[in-house]
C-alpha positions as a printed NumPy array, in Angstrom:
array([[169.582, 253.923, -36.52 ],
       [166.871, 251.261, -36.272],
       [164.098, 250.493, -38.428],
       [161.595, 252.078, -35.686],
       [162.909, 255.557, -36.528],
       [163.374, 255.595, -39.987],
       [161.394, 258.143, -42.078],
       [158.183, 256.738, -43.04 ],
       [158.101, 253.836, -40.557],
       [155.22 , 253.551, -38.072],
       [157.715, 254.297, -35.356],
       [158.609, 257.598, -36.848],
       [155.101, 258.589, -37.012],
       [154.591, 257.862, -33.518],
       [157.411, 260.233, -32.663],
       [156.307, 262.958, -35.019],
       [152.447, 262.521, -35.877],
       [152.225, 266.129, -36.941],
       [154.39 , 265.475, -40.117],
       [151.628, 263.185, -41.278],
       [148.988, 265.849, -41.306],
       [151.394, 268.327, -42.757],
       [151.695, 266.361, -46.032],
       [148.079, 266.45 , -46.479],
       [148.204, 270.425, -46.368],
       [150.826, 270.289, -48.957],
       [149.006, 271.742, -52.177],
       [151.641, 270.418, -54.498],
       [151.304, 266.766, -53.502],
       [147.486, 266.963, -53.744],
       [147.802, 268.325, -57.177],
       [150.042, 265.51 , -58.352],
       [147.399, 263.163, -56.829],
       [144.558, 264.92 , -58.412],
       [145.845, 265.129, -61.865],
       [147.097, 261.43 , -61.912],
       [143.882, 260.443, -60.501],
       [142.078, 261.596, -63.561],
       [143.139, 258.223, -65.024],
       [141.144, 256.576, -62.381],
       [138.273, 258.742, -63.38 ],
       [138.485, 257.612, -66.995],
       [138.513, 254.015, -65.748],
       [135.479, 254.724, -63.596],
       [133.455, 256.545, -66.26 ],
       [134.085, 253.957, -68.803],
       [132.814, 251.28 , -66.353],
       [129.683, 253.191, -65.422],
       [128.65 , 254.749, -68.643],
       [128.39 , 251.739, -70.598],
       [125.815, 250.219, -68.261],
       [123.236, 253.172, -69.073],
       [124.322, 253.464, -72.723],
       [123.735, 249.928, -73.468],
       [119.966, 250.286, -72.702],
       [119.594, 252.728, -75.555],
       [122.416, 251.138, -78.08 ],
       [119.878, 248.29 , -78.116],
       [117.21 , 250.672, -79.251],
       [119.564, 251.798, -82.227],
       [120.982, 248.354, -83.164],
       [118.484, 245.524, -83.521],
       [121.504, 242.917, -83.707],
       [122.63 , 244.297, -80.182],
       [118.996, 244.023, -78.944],
       [118.655, 240.347, -80.049],
       [122.03 , 239.027, -78.839],
       [123.43 , 238.763, -75.311],
       [126.739, 237.976, -76.778],
       [126.924, 241.004, -78.763],
       [125.894, 243.134, -75.759],
       [128.527, 241.409, -73.569],
       [131.221, 242.017, -76.258],
       [130.418, 245.757, -76.504],
       [130.78 , 246.   , -72.612],
       [133.827, 243.567, -72.569],
       [135.878, 244.812, -75.681],
       [136.954, 247.929, -73.534],
       [138.323, 245.388, -71.015],
       [140.018, 243.523, -73.61 ],
       [141.777, 246.575, -74.682],
       [142.744, 247.292, -71.195],
       [144.303, 243.845, -70.884],
       [146.793, 244.886, -73.859],
       [147.034, 248.324, -72.417],
       [147.904, 246.903, -69.005],
       [150.374, 244.555, -70.343],
       [152.38 , 247.016, -72.488],
       [151.766, 249.618, -69.749],
       [154.435, 248.438, -67.415],
       [157.201, 248.566, -69.91 ],
       [155.89 , 252.029, -71.17 ],
       [156.208, 253.156, -67.689],
       [159.846, 251.947, -67.238],
       [161.105, 252.818, -70.65 ],
       [159.368, 256.108, -70.939],
       [158.401, 257.154, -67.531],
       [155.148, 257.579, -65.671],
       [154.387, 260.994, -67.313],
       [154.821, 260.079, -70.988],
       [152.485, 256.752, -70.096],
       [150.013, 258.892, -69.055],
       [149.92 , 261.465, -72.073],
       [150.112, 258.208, -74.234],
       [147.006, 256.695, -72.5  ],
       [145.036, 260.169, -72.804],
       [145.668, 260.325, -76.582],
       [144.441, 256.784, -77.308],
       [141.524, 257.287, -74.968],
       [140.36 , 260.565, -76.682],
       [140.357, 258.903, -80.264],
       [138.534, 255.758, -78.755],
       [135.685, 258.207, -77.382],
       [135.223, 259.948, -80.352],
       [135.255, 256.833, -82.347],
       [132.485, 255.545, -80.299],
       [130.243, 258.539, -80.501],
       [130.447, 258.53 , -84.24 ],
       [129.828, 254.907, -84.583],
       [127.353, 253.88 , -87.432],
       [127.244, 250.184, -86.634],
       [127.919, 247.812, -83.636],
       [131.385, 246.955, -84.986],
       [132.726, 250.492, -85.223],
       [131.477, 250.955, -81.581],
       [133.212, 247.954, -80.672],
       [136.512, 249.04 , -82.031],
       [136.   , 252.414, -80.227],
       [135.441, 250.449, -77.184],
       [138.726, 248.739, -77.769],
       [140.764, 251.974, -78.157],
       [139.176, 253.426, -74.735],
       [140.125, 250.079, -73.005],
       [143.715, 250.44 , -74.511],
       [144.111, 253.835, -72.863],
       [142.344, 252.803, -69.44 ],
       [144.823, 249.868, -69.38 ],
       [147.795, 252.105, -69.619],
       [146.404, 254.498, -66.935],
       [145.331, 251.725, -64.569],
       [149.1  , 250.736, -64.28 ],
       [150.7  , 254.202, -64.267],
       [148.445, 256.187, -61.972],
       [148.689, 254.141, -58.735],
       [152.317, 254.098, -59.561],
       [152.958, 257.61 , -60.211],
       [151.031, 258.589, -56.949],
       [152.833, 256.056, -55.024],
       [156.199, 257.305, -56.117],
       [155.401, 260.871, -55.574],
       [153.91 , 260.366, -52.106],
       [155.488, 260.33 , -48.531],
       [155.16 , 256.684, -47.123],
       [153.242, 258.149, -44.113],
       [150.292, 259.021, -46.467],
       [150.864, 256.65 , -49.472],
       [147.937, 254.544, -48.784],
       [145.42 , 257.294, -48.6  ],
       [146.954, 258.902, -51.674],
       [146.898, 255.897, -53.782],
       [143.414, 255.367, -52.449],
       [142.453, 258.702, -53.829],
       [143.032, 257.02 , -57.214],
       [140.158, 254.636, -56.516],
       [138.161, 257.571, -55.355],
       [138.447, 259.165, -58.756],
       [137.248, 255.799, -60.073],
       [134.216, 255.735, -58.173],
       [133.775, 259.482, -58.86 ],
       [133.926, 258.612, -62.439],
       [131.228, 256.039, -62.151],
       [129.093, 258.362, -60.407],
       [129.606, 260.99 , -62.814],
       [128.753, 258.412, -65.684],
       [125.309, 257.795, -64.14 ],
       [124.675, 261.377, -63.917],
       [125.618, 262.019, -67.444],
       [123.509, 258.954, -68.455],
       [120.351, 260.63 , -66.622],
       [121.145, 264.056, -68.138],
       [121.223, 262.649, -71.798],
       [118.099, 260.305, -71.416],
       [115.869, 262.88 , -73.305],
       [118.509, 264.132, -75.812],
       [118.73 , 262.985, -79.407],
       [121.576, 260.721, -79.943],
       [121.576, 259.628, -76.259],
       [124.229, 257.211, -76.096],
       [126.424, 258.83 , -78.453],
       [126.554, 261.813, -75.9  ],
       [127.097, 259.637, -72.947],
       [130.016, 257.812, -74.645],
       [131.543, 260.758, -76.149],
       [131.722, 263.105, -73.244],
       [134.214, 260.667, -71.897],
       [136.906, 262.53 , -73.97 ],
       [136.609, 265.697, -71.677],
       [138.543, 264.346, -68.708],
       [141.301, 262.8  , -71.037],
       [141.756, 266.126, -72.662],
       [141.967, 267.926, -69.264],
       [144.577, 265.393, -67.787],
       [146.618, 265.634, -71.025],
       [146.885, 269.466, -70.627],
       [147.581, 269.66 , -66.986],
       [150.017, 266.589, -67.139],
       [152.126, 268.619, -69.561],
       [152.725, 270.928, -66.569],
       [153.853, 268.171, -64.08 ],
       [156.822, 266.676, -63.519],
       [158.009, 262.93 , -63.732],
       [157.904, 260.675, -60.63 ],
       [161.224, 261.553, -58.486],
       [162.133, 257.905, -58.124],
       [162.029, 257.175, -61.901],
       [164.152, 260.361, -62.474],
       [166.785, 258.988, -59.96 ],
       [166.742, 255.613, -61.725],
       [167.613, 257.257, -64.931],
       [170.313, 259.36 , -63.31 ],
       [168.494, 262.509, -63.558],
       [169.112, 263.737, -59.981],
       [168.759, 267.322, -60.383],
       [165.246, 266.931, -61.563],
       [164.414, 264.562, -58.975],
       [165.664, 266.825, -56.405],
       [163.571, 269.687, -57.621],
       [160.43 , 267.677, -57.45 ],
       [161.372, 266.291, -53.589],
       [162.215, 269.74 , -52.543],
       [158.195, 270.637, -53.275],
       [157.041, 267.393, -51.061],
       [159.34 , 267.377, -48.205],
       [160.736, 270.153, -45.845],
       [164.521, 270.607, -45.818],
       [165.348, 268.105, -42.915],
       [163.519, 265.457, -44.623],
       [164.463, 266.348, -48.18 ],
       [168.184, 265.611, -47.231],
       [167.444, 262.063, -45.774],
       [165.146, 261.266, -48.866],
       [167.986, 262.33 , -51.291],
       [170.761, 260.575, -49.509],
       [168.652, 257.386, -49.455],
       [167.465, 257.381, -53.072],
       [171.162, 258.292, -54.231],
       [172.481, 255.475, -52.47 ],
       [169.926, 253.09 , -53.882],
       [169.503, 254.36 , -57.478],
       [172.896, 252.986, -58.902],
       [172.235, 249.582, -57.448],
       [168.567, 249.664, -58.891],
       [170.03 , 250.736, -62.241],
       [172.395, 247.874, -62.47 ],
       [169.484, 245.342, -61.503],
       [167.06 , 246.98 , -63.84 ],
       [169.268, 246.475, -67.018],
       [168.46 , 242.903, -67.698],
       [165.009, 242.383, -66.194],
       [162.389, 240.497, -68.269],
       [158.895, 239.275, -67.507],
       [160.484, 235.521, -66.805],
       [162.737, 237.005, -64.193],
       [159.541, 237.819, -61.965],
       [159.294, 233.939, -61.324],
       [163.128, 233.465, -60.993],
       [163.348, 235.243, -57.827],
       [161.415, 233.572, -54.923],
       [160.523, 236.934, -53.108],
       [159.353, 238.639, -56.168],
       [157.338, 235.578, -57.031],
       [155.626, 235.59 , -53.744],
       [154.987, 239.355, -53.931],
       [153.392, 239.028, -57.615],
       [151.209, 236.108, -56.249],
       [149.914, 238.234, -53.581],
       [149.331, 241.232, -55.849],
       [147.805, 239.455, -58.877],
       [145.608, 237.341, -56.326],
       [144.204, 240.374, -54.927],
       [143.43 , 241.801, -58.279],
       [141.843, 238.578, -59.535],
       [139.647, 238.206, -56.497],
       [138.575, 242.003, -56.613],
       [137.026, 241.078, -59.831],
       [135.699, 237.592, -59.347],
       [133.933, 238.883, -56.029],
       [131.655, 240.38 , -58.703],
       [132.244, 244.253, -58.434],
       [132.038, 244.768, -62.336],
       [128.978, 242.674, -62.827],
       [127.487, 245.354, -60.369],
       [128.925, 248.191, -62.124],
       [128.646, 247.266, -65.782],
       [125.139, 245.853, -65.545],
       [123.486, 247.41 , -62.573],
       [120.651, 249.038, -64.537],
       [119.911, 245.603, -66.156],
       [120.106, 243.879, -62.851],
       [117.504, 246.625, -61.689],
       [115.312, 245.955, -64.493],
       [115.858, 242.028, -64.042],
       [114.746, 242.768, -60.396],
       [111.428, 244.014, -61.748],
       [111.861, 247.755, -62.404],
       [111.488, 247.952, -66.141],
       [111.512, 251.83 , -66.504],
       [114.928, 252.833, -67.787],
       [114.844, 256.156, -66.12 ],
       [114.074, 254.316, -62.714],
       [116.831, 251.603, -63.448],
       [119.362, 254.469, -64.051],
       [118.288, 256.43 , -60.844],
       [118.635, 253.576, -58.718],
       [122.012, 252.717, -60.408],
       [123.   , 256.323, -59.459],
       [122.267, 255.809, -55.825],
       [124.485, 252.815, -56.011],
       [127.38 , 254.506, -57.493],
       [126.761, 257.223, -54.988],
       [127.262, 254.696, -52.103],
       [130.42 , 253.588, -54.194],
       [132.036, 257.05 , -53.898],
       [130.929, 257.625, -50.49 ],
       [132.437, 254.107, -49.283],
       [135.61 , 254.921, -50.944],
       [136.083, 258.104, -49.099],
       [135.654, 256.079, -45.92 ],
       [138.294, 253.567, -47.27 ],
       [140.822, 256.501, -47.783],
       [140.561, 257.231, -43.851],
       [140.815, 253.37 , -42.979],
       [143.523, 252.232, -45.291],
       [146.17 , 253.992, -43.173],
       [144.426, 253.613, -39.835],
       [143.095, 250.175, -39.816],
       [145.398, 248.77 , -42.266],
       [145.187, 247.11 , -45.782],
       [144.895, 243.541, -44.553],
       [142.072, 244.042, -41.929],
       [140.121, 246.478, -44.359],
       [140.039, 243.631, -46.929],
       [138.841, 240.945, -44.672],
       [135.967, 243.017, -43.208],
       [134.967, 244.205, -46.723],
       [134.95 , 240.484, -48.083],
       [132.835, 239.27 , -45.11 ],
       [130.295, 241.99 , -45.934],
       [130.425, 241.421, -49.607],
       [129.722, 237.548, -48.943],
       [126.557, 238.482, -46.922],
       [125.222, 240.805, -49.522],
       [125.902, 238.358, -52.447],
       [123.875, 235.803, -50.345],
       [120.974, 238.384, -49.914],
       [121.139, 239.214, -53.633],
       [120.812, 235.393, -54.259],
       [117.803, 234.869, -51.882],
       [116.138, 237.851, -53.544],
       [116.474, 236.472, -57.14 ],
       [115.795, 232.971, -56.383],
       [112.612, 233.94 , -54.692],
       [111.601, 236.683, -57.211],
       [108.097, 236.567, -58.722],
       [106.189, 239.104, -60.768],
       [103.349, 239.448, -58.377],
       [105.504, 240.373, -55.176],
       [107.757, 243.469, -55.388],
       [109.301, 242.904, -51.934],
       [112.073, 240.606, -53.594],
       [112.64 , 243.283, -56.069],
       [113.337, 245.889, -53.466],
       [115.404, 243.225, -51.548],
       [117.673, 242.99 , -54.643],
       [118.159, 246.697, -54.758],
       [118.951, 246.586, -50.939],
       [121.431, 243.728, -51.671],
       [123.087, 245.879, -54.479],
       [123.496, 248.877, -52.069],
       [124.874, 246.666, -49.213],
       [127.299, 244.978, -51.631],
       [128.708, 248.463, -52.662],
       [128.817, 249.693, -48.964],
       [130.971, 246.841, -48.08 ],
       [133.198, 246.515, -51.211],
       [133.988, 250.205, -51.75 ],
       [136.052, 250.991, -48.624],
       [137.742, 247.777, -48.628],
       [138.125, 245.467, -51.872],
       [138.066, 248.747, -53.929],
       [141.229, 250.466, -52.612],
       [143.071, 247.631, -50.97 ],
       [144.339, 245.652, -54.243],
       [145.498, 248.922, -56.023],
       [147.324, 250.257, -52.964],
       [148.969, 246.823, -52.077],
       [150.217, 246.433, -55.71 ],
       [151.617, 250.127, -55.903],
       [153.922, 249.264, -52.797],
       [154.761, 245.577, -52.582],
       [157.288, 245.318, -55.559],
       [161.   , 246.622, -55.473],
       [161.548, 249.573, -57.695],
       [163.158, 247.901, -60.517],
       [160.284, 245.425, -60.594],
       [157.371, 247.853, -60.069],
       [156.593, 248.604, -63.662],
       [156.765, 244.854, -64.81 ],
       [154.986, 243.584, -61.846],
       [152.414, 246.362, -61.965],
       [151.599, 245.775, -65.493],
       [151.417, 242.178, -65.223],
       [149.135, 242.423, -61.992],
       [146.853, 244.818, -63.858],
       [146.753, 242.487, -66.511],
       [145.39 , 239.641, -64.269],
       [142.832, 242.397, -63.125],
       [141.676, 242.924, -66.539],
       [141.662, 239.324, -67.697],
       [139.551, 238.453, -64.615],
       [137.301, 241.453, -65.345],
       [136.93 , 240.227, -68.976],
       [136.031, 236.611, -67.955],
       [133.341, 237.932, -65.705],
       [131.812, 240.64 , -67.852],
       [131.77 , 238.643, -71.081],
       [130.07 , 235.619, -69.226],
       [127.575, 237.223, -66.747],
       [124.665, 237.827, -68.735],
       [125.123, 234.374, -70.494],
       [125.541, 232.413, -66.987],
       [122.517, 234.471, -65.602],
       [120.323, 233.545, -68.554],
       [121.317, 229.843, -68.145],
       [121.26 , 229.238, -64.522],
       [119.414, 232.353, -63.095],
       [120.652, 235.318, -61.449],
       [120.187, 233.827, -57.999],
       [122.507, 230.918, -58.837],
       [124.877, 233.282, -60.265],
       [125.34 , 235.479, -57.304],
       [125.623, 232.528, -55.202],
       [128.716, 231.476, -57.253],
       [130.146, 234.716, -56.671],
       [129.604, 234.329, -52.864],
       [131.502, 231.014, -53.016],
       [134.445, 232.917, -54.703],
       [134.425, 235.476, -51.966],
       [135.165, 232.66 , -49.569],
       [138.118, 231.839, -51.209],
       [139.291, 235.325, -51.332],
       [138.791, 235.761, -47.446],
       [141.029, 232.838, -47.018],
       [143.514, 234.019, -49.456],
       [143.786, 237.399, -47.617],
       [143.898, 235.839, -44.413],
       [146.858, 233.393, -45.445],
       [148.842, 235.211, -47.783],
       [148.465, 239.169, -47.536],
       [150.894, 241.067, -45.183],
       [150.187, 244.226, -43.588],
       [152.06 , 247.136, -45.31 ],
       [150.458, 250.102, -43.51 ],
       [153.119, 252.765, -42.669],
       [156.174, 250.747, -44.175],
       [158.522, 252.405, -46.533],
       [159.   , 250.478, -49.936],
       [162.311, 249.021, -48.743],
       [160.839, 247.875, -45.294],
       [158.09 , 246.137, -47.475],
       [160.785, 244.479, -49.666],
       [162.215, 242.808, -46.403],
       [158.73 , 241.11 , -45.875],
       [159.222, 239.   , -48.967],
       [162.899, 238.208, -48.329],
       [161.893, 236.991, -44.98 ],
       [158.97 , 235.048, -46.237],
       [161.126, 233.418, -48.983],
       [164.161, 232.516, -46.991],
       [162.965, 232.008, -43.439],
       [164.86 , 235.086, -41.99 ],
       [163.741, 236.537, -38.663],
       [165.889, 239.601, -37.812],
       [165.087, 242.535, -35.662],
       [166.867, 244.723, -37.969],
       [165.481, 244.412, -41.466],
       [168.176, 246.336, -43.093],
       [170.344, 243.249, -42.716],
       [168.367, 241.431, -45.427],
       [168.125, 244.308, -48.025],
       [171.007, 243.207, -50.092],
       [170.342, 239.239, -49.899],
       [168.534, 236.908, -51.975],
       [168.565, 239.064, -55.194],
       [169.498, 236.223, -57.664],
       [168.25 , 233.395, -55.744],
       [165.051, 231.243, -56.709]])
């Protein structure tokens, strides 16, 4: 059998295109994806809600109102927690499974949400933000991997992108909640406390769902794994999947035993894969997405629209465009492919950042035109970012690592994402105050140029490939092999560096 006819490869889809559509009609696959995706919703809600809550937190705490540093700390402390959560999340995933990692993330998030709602001073609020971030960090590692390992390769990109849709849906929901509570006593406390609800819902539903079948195989729990796979595949495909995973699981168990963080850099092909995955995550953040999502109401006010309600309403429109764009990305990622989608997205983001820069560099209190131009720039930024650089880094990171490295590399890559996020969010207001918003957006535009070149030169296309076919890409790049049958490489280069 050649690679073109293996289940999950693009050749297989050409022969049996109806199989791909049947997977989308499988309610069990959709249920697994939806419940795991609530972790993405927690991520998105936390990202969006603080942007509106911060407007009212400043009213209650004079120290926050007078200090940009304290404002940045309230925003970025969740990211600091997420760094810790993501760093430990890979180990939790490998040791205890994707399901247990999700449950742990929910419990931490719930405690953090209640802590924020009850905060009597900025420092208790900061502690609550850290706990929420800790839960989000674990969830950010877990959800894409759980979805990817429970998905047929034919629709893996679309389903993992659904997690990103849940992130954008959470952001949109947060702006709706922000608007709903603008006239309610204890405004920001409700905004932040309500975030516990989706975590509670996910915790309850996750108790009823199975572990990832690939993780079960690695842990030698074959009967449980087969039971899960039987609900995903029809009988003919099930036999192929079980045979393949059985043949691979013992080898992967042996390789997994002694893997540590340093091993990622000892293997040349794993090192290359991690460089691409971590690079995508870093450029996703340094292209400015979370400056837009964390501070969009503040940016709108800086553009000349001083009403809190109007700032939140315009930010809601931006968040809505984010969700719609992500839906488009779910379709495009398995049709146009990851690489092409990322390149076109970055080109549009670059143009939008230049427009934002022009708007703020020419802003004046007597001319509202540039204020509206800034709002247009925000909208275009989201329209270009959300279908491409929103889902692509998470999708690529869920599929480019071998099974035995998936938890560790996924955690390390997510940590890079959160560290990059922290740097941007902790410095944005201070840099904008020092050099102006126009110049700040111009710096982000320059970073997008480097991001475009990075994707163009280093990111491979993984559309329609199985996990093992993707693994071959790195072996070929690392060792200069060129073969018509990628199976010849599957056992080579494991311990080389």
